[in-house]
Amino acid sequence: MSSKQEITQLFEDIHSACSLLIKYDKSVFNPGADSTQIDEFENRTGIKIPDDYRTLLMLSDGAQVLGRTATLFGIDDIGFSAEELPVEYVKIGELAGDGEILCFNNNNGTVVTIYENKKFVSSIKSCLKYCLEQCLDGLFMIGATNQQNIFRSYEIREKLTGFLKIRSLDPQKKTHEFMESSDEAKVKLMDSLPVMMQGLVYNTIPVAECIKYVNYLRTFPNFKADNFIRGLRRRVLDNYFNRERQLLDNGKATYNWDRYQLKELYNFDPAGMKYVNAGIVYRYNNSGDPDFVVLTDTGFRTKVVKKKLKISHRTKITEHPEFAFEINDIVIGDGAK
C-alpha cells in the first residue's frame, strides 16, 4: 500500500468513526483542497507542503477530530502560531488539547511534534493513527456494536471487535496480567485494550513499572510511546472536564468558570444538543467578550483568533510519563504552563 493510500484509508476510517460519535464529541471535516490551491499557497508563502500533508489537505482542508483530540490546519491556517517556534518550523495543528503542537520543518519536510518545549520526530500517519485510536476508544465507551464493517481497514475492524468483547473485564485482572508479563507481552496486552482501560491499568501499576514500560516502547521506531502517552493525556482531559461538570451539577467546582465558559463546558450546540464530552473553552473579559490574540505566520501575515483557556499538566509529562493519566495533575487557566 502506498503512503497516499494508507493516509486515505486512515482518514476515511476516522471520518466513519466520528460520524458514529456525533453525539459524543464534536468533529468537523472541511471539503478537500485541490492541488491548484495548494500550489498557489506554496508560491505565495514559500512554504513547501510535505507530500503526506498534501494528501491530507486534499482529503480535508482542515479538520477538528473529536473535540480536543486533534485540530488539523487547513490552508488558511498553516503557519499561524500563538507559540514562538524556530523560524524553519511551520505549525499545522494541535494534538491532545494540552499544548502539543504539530508542525513540519520547511527545510526538509520532517514532521515533528513539540510538547513541553521538546521536539519529537513524528509523521502525518502516526498522528492519524493516534486520532483513530481515540475514535475506537470512543466507540468502545459507547458500546458501538455491529459497526465493524464501516471501516476499510481489516485491522481496525478486528480491533474494534476485540474491544467490544472485553467490556465486562475487570481492569484489576489486566493489571495483574500486565505485572506478570514480559516486555513484549505487555505491549501486546496494552494493544488489545482501549485507551481508557490502558489508562486504568497504567494508573494502578507502580511508578517504576510505568517508566520501564514507556522506555521499552521508545525502543520501537513507529512512535508507539508518543501515541500511547498522548492518548492517555487526551483521555485524562475528558475525565477532568466530566468530573468538573459533575461538581458543577452539585454547586461545586475546582475552577472559577464564568457563565460564558460554562456554556462551552457543558457543550451545547446551536440546536440545543448537549455533547457527552465537554467542549473547547475560551477566555472572556469582564464584559463577556472573547479575548483575542493576534497571530503572525512565517510570512508575516496576521490573523486574529479567540484565545483558548490554557490547559496543562502540573508535572512535566516528558520527564514523568507516569503522571499522564493522573486527573489531579491537570491545571487550568492562569496556573497552567
Coordinates of C-alpha atoms in Angstrom, one line a residue:
M1 CA 0.0 0.0 0.0
S2 CA 1.4 3.4 -1.0
S3 CA 1.7 6.2 1.6
K4 CA -1.1 8.1 -0.2
Q5 CA -3.4 5.0 0.0
E6 CA -2.6 4.5 3.7
I7 CA -3.4 8.1 4.6
T8 CA -6.6 8.0 2.6
Q9 CA -7.7 4.8 4.4
L10 CA -6.8 6.2 7.9
F11 CA -8.7 9.4 7.1
E12 CA -11.8 7.6 5.9
D13 CA -11.8 5.3 8.9
I14 CA -11.5 8.4 11.2
H15 CA -14.3 10.1 9.3
S16 CA -16.6 7.0 9.6
A17 CA -15.9 6.6 13.4
C18 CA -16.6 10.3 14.0
S19 CA -19.9 10.1 12.3
L20 CA -20.9 7.4 14.8
L21 CA -19.7 9.6 17.7
I22 CA -21.5 12.8 16.7
K23 CA -23.4 13.0 20.0
Y24 CA -20.3 12.1 21.9
D25 CA -17.8 14.7 20.7
K26 CA -17.8 17.4 18.1
S27 CA -15.9 16.8 14.8
V28 CA -15.7 19.0 11.7
F29 CA -14.2 17.9 8.3
N30 CA -13.9 20.6 5.7
P31 CA -14.1 19.7 2.0
G32 CA -10.7 18.9 0.5
A33 CA -8.5 21.4 -1.2
D34 CA -7.4 20.9 -4.8
S35 CA -3.8 20.8 -6.0
T36 CA -4.1 24.3 -7.6
Q37 CA -5.0 25.9 -4.2
I38 CA -2.0 24.2 -2.5
D39 CA 0.4 25.2 -5.3
E40 CA -0.8 28.8 -5.1
F41 CA -0.2 28.7 -1.3
E42 CA 3.3 27.4 -1.8
N43 CA 4.1 30.0 -4.4
R44 CA 2.7 32.8 -2.3
T45 CA 4.3 31.9 1.0
G46 CA 7.5 29.9 0.1
I47 CA 6.3 27.1 2.3
K48 CA 6.7 23.6 0.8
I49 CA 3.9 21.3 1.8
P50 CA 5.2 17.7 2.6
D51 CA 3.7 15.0 0.4
D52 CA 1.7 13.3 3.2
Y53 CA 0.3 16.5 4.4
R54 CA -0.7 17.5 0.9
T55 CA -2.6 14.2 0.6
L56 CA -4.4 15.0 3.9
L57 CA -5.3 18.6 2.7
M58 CA -6.8 17.2 -0.5
L59 CA -9.0 14.9 1.7
S60 CA -10.0 17.7 4.2
D61 CA -8.8 21.3 4.1
G62 CA -8.8 21.5 7.9
A63 CA -10.4 19.2 10.5
Q64 CA -11.3 19.1 14.1
V65 CA -11.3 15.5 15.3
L66 CA -13.4 14.6 18.4
G67 CA -13.2 17.8 20.3
R68 CA -9.7 18.4 21.5
T69 CA -8.3 15.1 20.2
A70 CA -6.7 16.9 17.2
T71 CA -7.0 20.2 15.2
L72 CA -5.6 19.7 11.7
F73 CA -5.0 23.0 9.9
G74 CA -6.4 23.9 6.5
I75 CA -4.5 26.1 4.0
D76 CA -5.7 29.3 5.6
D77 CA -4.4 28.4 9.0
I78 CA -1.0 26.9 8.1
G79 CA 1.9 28.6 9.8
F80 CA -0.1 30.7 12.3
S81 CA 1.0 30.1 15.9
A82 CA 0.5 31.6 19.3
E83 CA 3.7 29.9 20.4
E84 CA 7.2 31.0 19.5
L85 CA 8.7 28.5 17.1
P86 CA 12.1 28.3 15.4
V87 CA 11.8 30.1 12.0
E88 CA 12.1 26.9 10.0
Y89 CA 9.1 25.2 11.7
V90 CA 5.6 25.6 10.3
K91 CA 2.6 24.9 12.6
I92 CA -0.1 22.7 11.0
G93 CA -2.1 21.6 14.0
E94 CA -2.6 20.8 17.7
L95 CA -2.9 17.4 19.5
A96 CA -4.4 16.2 22.7
G97 CA -5.7 19.6 23.8
D98 CA -2.9 20.3 26.4
G99 CA -0.4 22.3 24.3
E100 CA 1.1 19.8 21.9
I101 CA 1.9 21.4 18.5
L102 CA 2.1 19.6 15.2
C103 CA 4.5 21.1 12.7
F104 CA 7.0 20.4 10.0
N105 CA 10.5 21.7 9.1
N106 CA 10.2 23.8 5.9
N107 CA 13.8 23.0 5.1
N108 CA 13.5 19.2 4.8
G109 CA 9.7 18.4 5.3
T110 CA 10.3 16.4 8.5
V111 CA 7.1 16.3 10.6
V112 CA 7.6 16.9 14.3
T113 CA 5.5 17.5 17.4
I114 CA 6.6 20.0 20.1
Y115 CA 5.4 19.4 23.7
E116 CA 6.8 21.0 26.8
N117 CA 9.5 22.7 24.7
K118 CA 10.8 19.3 23.4
K119 CA 10.7 18.1 19.8
F120 CA 9.7 14.6 18.8
V121 CA 10.1 13.2 15.3
S122 CA 6.6 12.2 14.1
S123 CA 4.6 11.8 10.9
I124 CA 1.2 12.5 9.4
K125 CA 0.4 8.8 9.5
S126 CA 1.4 8.5 13.2
C127 CA -0.9 11.4 14.1
L128 CA -3.8 9.9 12.1
K129 CA -3.3 6.6 13.9
Y130 CA -3.5 8.4 17.2
C131 CA -6.8 10.0 16.1
L132 CA -8.1 6.6 15.1
E133 CA -7.2 5.0 18.4
Q134 CA -9.1 7.8 20.2
C135 CA -12.1 7.2 17.9
L136 CA -12.1 3.5 18.6
D137 CA -11.8 4.2 22.3
G138 CA -15.0 6.4 22.0
L139 CA -16.8 3.6 20.2
F140 CA -15.8 1.2 22.9
M141 CA -17.1 3.5 25.6
I142 CA -20.5 4.0 24.0
G143 CA -20.7 0.2 23.2
A144 CA -21.0 0.5 19.5
T145 CA -22.0 -2.8 18.1
N146 CA -22.3 -4.2 14.5
Q147 CA -20.3 -1.2 13.3
Q148 CA -17.1 -3.0 12.3
N149 CA -17.9 -3.2 8.6
I150 CA -17.9 0.6 8.2
F151 CA -14.1 0.6 8.5
R152 CA -11.9 0.0 5.4
S153 CA -9.0 -1.5 7.5
Y154 CA -9.3 -5.1 8.4
E155 CA -7.0 -4.5 11.3
I156 CA -9.3 -1.8 12.7
R157 CA -12.4 -4.0 12.2
E158 CA -10.7 -6.8 14.2
K159 CA -9.5 -4.4 16.9
L160 CA -13.0 -2.9 17.5
T161 CA -14.4 -6.4 17.6
G162 CA -11.8 -7.3 20.3
F163 CA -12.5 -4.2 22.2
L164 CA -16.2 -4.8 22.4
K165 CA -15.7 -8.4 23.7
I166 CA -13.8 -7.2 26.8
R167 CA -16.3 -4.6 28.0
S168 CA -17.1 -6.6 31.1
L169 CA -13.5 -7.4 32.1
D170 CA -12.0 -6.2 35.4
P171 CA -9.1 -3.8 34.9
Q172 CA -7.5 -5.1 38.1
K173 CA -7.2 -8.5 36.5
K174 CA -5.5 -6.9 33.5
T175 CA -3.2 -5.1 35.9
H176 CA -2.1 -8.4 37.4
E177 CA -1.6 -9.9 34.0
F178 CA 0.5 -6.9 33.0
M179 CA 2.7 -7.2 36.0
E180 CA 3.3 -10.9 35.3
S181 CA 4.1 -10.4 31.6
S182 CA 7.4 -10.0 29.7
D183 CA 8.0 -6.6 28.0
E184 CA 6.9 -8.0 24.6
A185 CA 3.7 -9.5 26.1
K186 CA 3.0 -6.2 28.0
V187 CA 2.9 -4.4 24.6
K188 CA 0.5 -7.0 23.1
L189 CA -1.7 -6.8 26.2
M190 CA -2.0 -3.0 26.1
D191 CA -2.6 -3.0 22.3
S192 CA -5.5 -5.3 22.9
L193 CA -7.1 -2.8 25.3
P194 CA -9.0 0.5 24.6
V195 CA -7.2 3.7 25.6
M196 CA -9.4 4.2 28.7
M197 CA -8.7 0.7 30.0
Q198 CA -5.0 1.2 29.2
G199 CA -5.1 4.2 31.4
L200 CA -6.8 2.3 34.3
V201 CA -4.2 -0.4 34.1
Y202 CA -1.4 2.2 33.9
N203 CA -2.7 4.1 36.9
T204 CA -2.6 1.1 39.1
I205 CA 0.9 -0.3 38.4
P206 CA 3.9 1.0 40.4
V207 CA 5.6 4.2 39.1
A208 CA 8.8 2.3 38.3
E209 CA 6.8 -0.1 36.1
C210 CA 5.2 2.9 34.3
I211 CA 8.6 4.3 33.4
K212 CA 10.0 1.0 32.5
Y213 CA 7.1 0.3 30.1
V214 CA 7.3 3.7 28.4
N215 CA 11.1 3.4 28.0
Y216 CA 10.6 0.0 26.4
L217 CA 8.0 1.5 24.0
R218 CA 10.6 4.1 23.0
T219 CA 12.7 1.3 21.5
F220 CA 10.1 0.9 18.8
P221 CA 10.6 3.0 15.6
N222 CA 6.8 3.7 15.0
F223 CA 6.2 6.4 17.6
K224 CA 4.5 3.9 19.9
A225 CA 5.5 5.6 23.1
D226 CA 4.4 9.0 21.8
N227 CA 0.9 7.9 20.8
F228 CA 0.5 5.8 24.0
I229 CA 1.2 8.7 26.3
R230 CA -0.6 11.2 24.1
G231 CA -3.7 9.0 24.2
L232 CA -3.6 8.9 28.0
R233 CA -3.1 12.7 28.2
R234 CA -6.1 13.2 25.8
R235 CA -8.4 11.0 27.8
V236 CA -7.5 12.4 31.2
L237 CA -8.7 15.8 30.0
D238 CA -12.1 14.2 29.3
N239 CA -12.0 12.7 32.8
Y240 CA -11.2 16.1 34.3
F241 CA -13.9 18.0 32.5
N242 CA -16.5 15.4 33.1
R243 CA -15.7 15.4 36.8
E244 CA -15.9 19.2 36.7
R245 CA -19.4 19.1 35.2
Q246 CA -20.5 16.6 37.9
L247 CA -19.2 19.0 40.6
L248 CA -21.0 21.9 38.9
D249 CA -24.2 20.0 38.9
N250 CA -23.9 19.9 42.7
G251 CA -22.9 23.6 43.1
K252 CA -19.1 23.0 43.3
A253 CA -16.1 23.4 41.1
T254 CA -12.3 23.4 41.1
Y255 CA -12.1 26.5 38.8
N256 CA -13.9 29.8 38.7
W257 CA -15.8 29.4 35.4
D258 CA -17.6 32.4 34.1
R259 CA -21.1 32.0 32.6
Y260 CA -19.8 32.1 29.0
Q261 CA -17.3 29.3 29.7
L262 CA -20.0 27.2 31.4
K263 CA -21.9 27.2 28.2
E264 CA -18.9 25.8 26.4
L265 CA -18.0 23.4 29.2
Y266 CA -21.5 21.9 29.0
N267 CA -21.1 21.8 25.3
F268 CA -24.5 22.7 23.8
D269 CA -24.6 23.1 20.1
P270 CA -26.8 25.9 18.5
A271 CA -29.7 23.4 18.2
G272 CA -29.5 22.8 22.0
M273 CA -28.0 19.3 21.8
K274 CA -25.5 18.5 24.6
Y275 CA -22.5 16.6 23.7
V276 CA -21.3 13.8 26.1
N277 CA -17.9 15.4 26.5
A278 CA -17.1 19.0 27.4
G279 CA -16.3 21.4 24.7
I280 CA -13.3 23.6 24.0
V281 CA -13.4 26.5 26.4
Y282 CA -12.2 30.1 25.6
R283 CA -11.2 33.1 27.7
Y284 CA -13.5 36.0 28.1
N285 CA -13.2 39.6 29.5
N286 CA -15.4 41.2 32.2
S287 CA -17.8 42.4 29.5
G288 CA -18.4 38.8 28.3
D289 CA -16.4 39.4 25.0
P290 CA -13.9 36.8 24.0
D291 CA -10.2 37.6 24.5
F292 CA -8.5 37.7 21.1
V293 CA -4.9 37.2 20.2
V294 CA -3.1 38.3 17.0
L295 CA -1.1 35.6 15.3
T296 CA 1.7 36.1 12.8
D297 CA 3.0 33.4 10.4
T298 CA 6.4 33.0 8.9
G299 CA 5.5 35.2 6.1
F300 CA 4.3 38.0 8.5
R301 CA 0.7 37.5 7.7
T302 CA -1.6 38.3 10.7
K303 CA -4.7 36.7 11.9
V304 CA -7.0 37.4 14.9
V305 CA -8.4 34.4 16.7
K306 CA -10.2 33.7 20.0
K307 CA -7.9 32.8 22.9
K308 CA -8.4 29.3 24.3
L309 CA -8.3 28.6 28.0
K310 CA -4.9 27.1 28.8
I311 CA -4.7 23.5 30.0
S312 CA -1.6 21.6 31.0
H313 CA -0.1 19.2 33.5
R314 CA 1.4 20.4 36.7
T315 CA 4.2 17.9 36.2
K316 CA 6.3 17.7 33.0
I317 CA 5.0 14.6 31.3
T318 CA 8.0 14.3 29.1
E319 CA 10.1 13.8 32.2
H320 CA 7.5 12.0 34.4
P321 CA 5.2 10.0 32.0
E322 CA 3.7 8.1 35.0
F323 CA 1.5 11.2 35.5
A324 CA 0.0 11.1 32.0
F325 CA -3.3 9.7 33.2
E326 CA -3.5 11.4 36.6
I327 CA -6.6 13.6 36.8
N328 CA -5.3 15.6 39.8
D329 CA -2.3 16.7 37.8
I330 CA -4.4 18.8 35.4
V331 CA -4.0 22.6 35.7
I332 CA -6.5 25.1 34.2
G333 CA -6.3 28.8 33.4
D334 CA -3.6 31.2 34.7
G335 CA -1.9 28.4 36.6
A336 CA -1.3 26.4 33.5
K337 CA 2.2 26.2 31.9

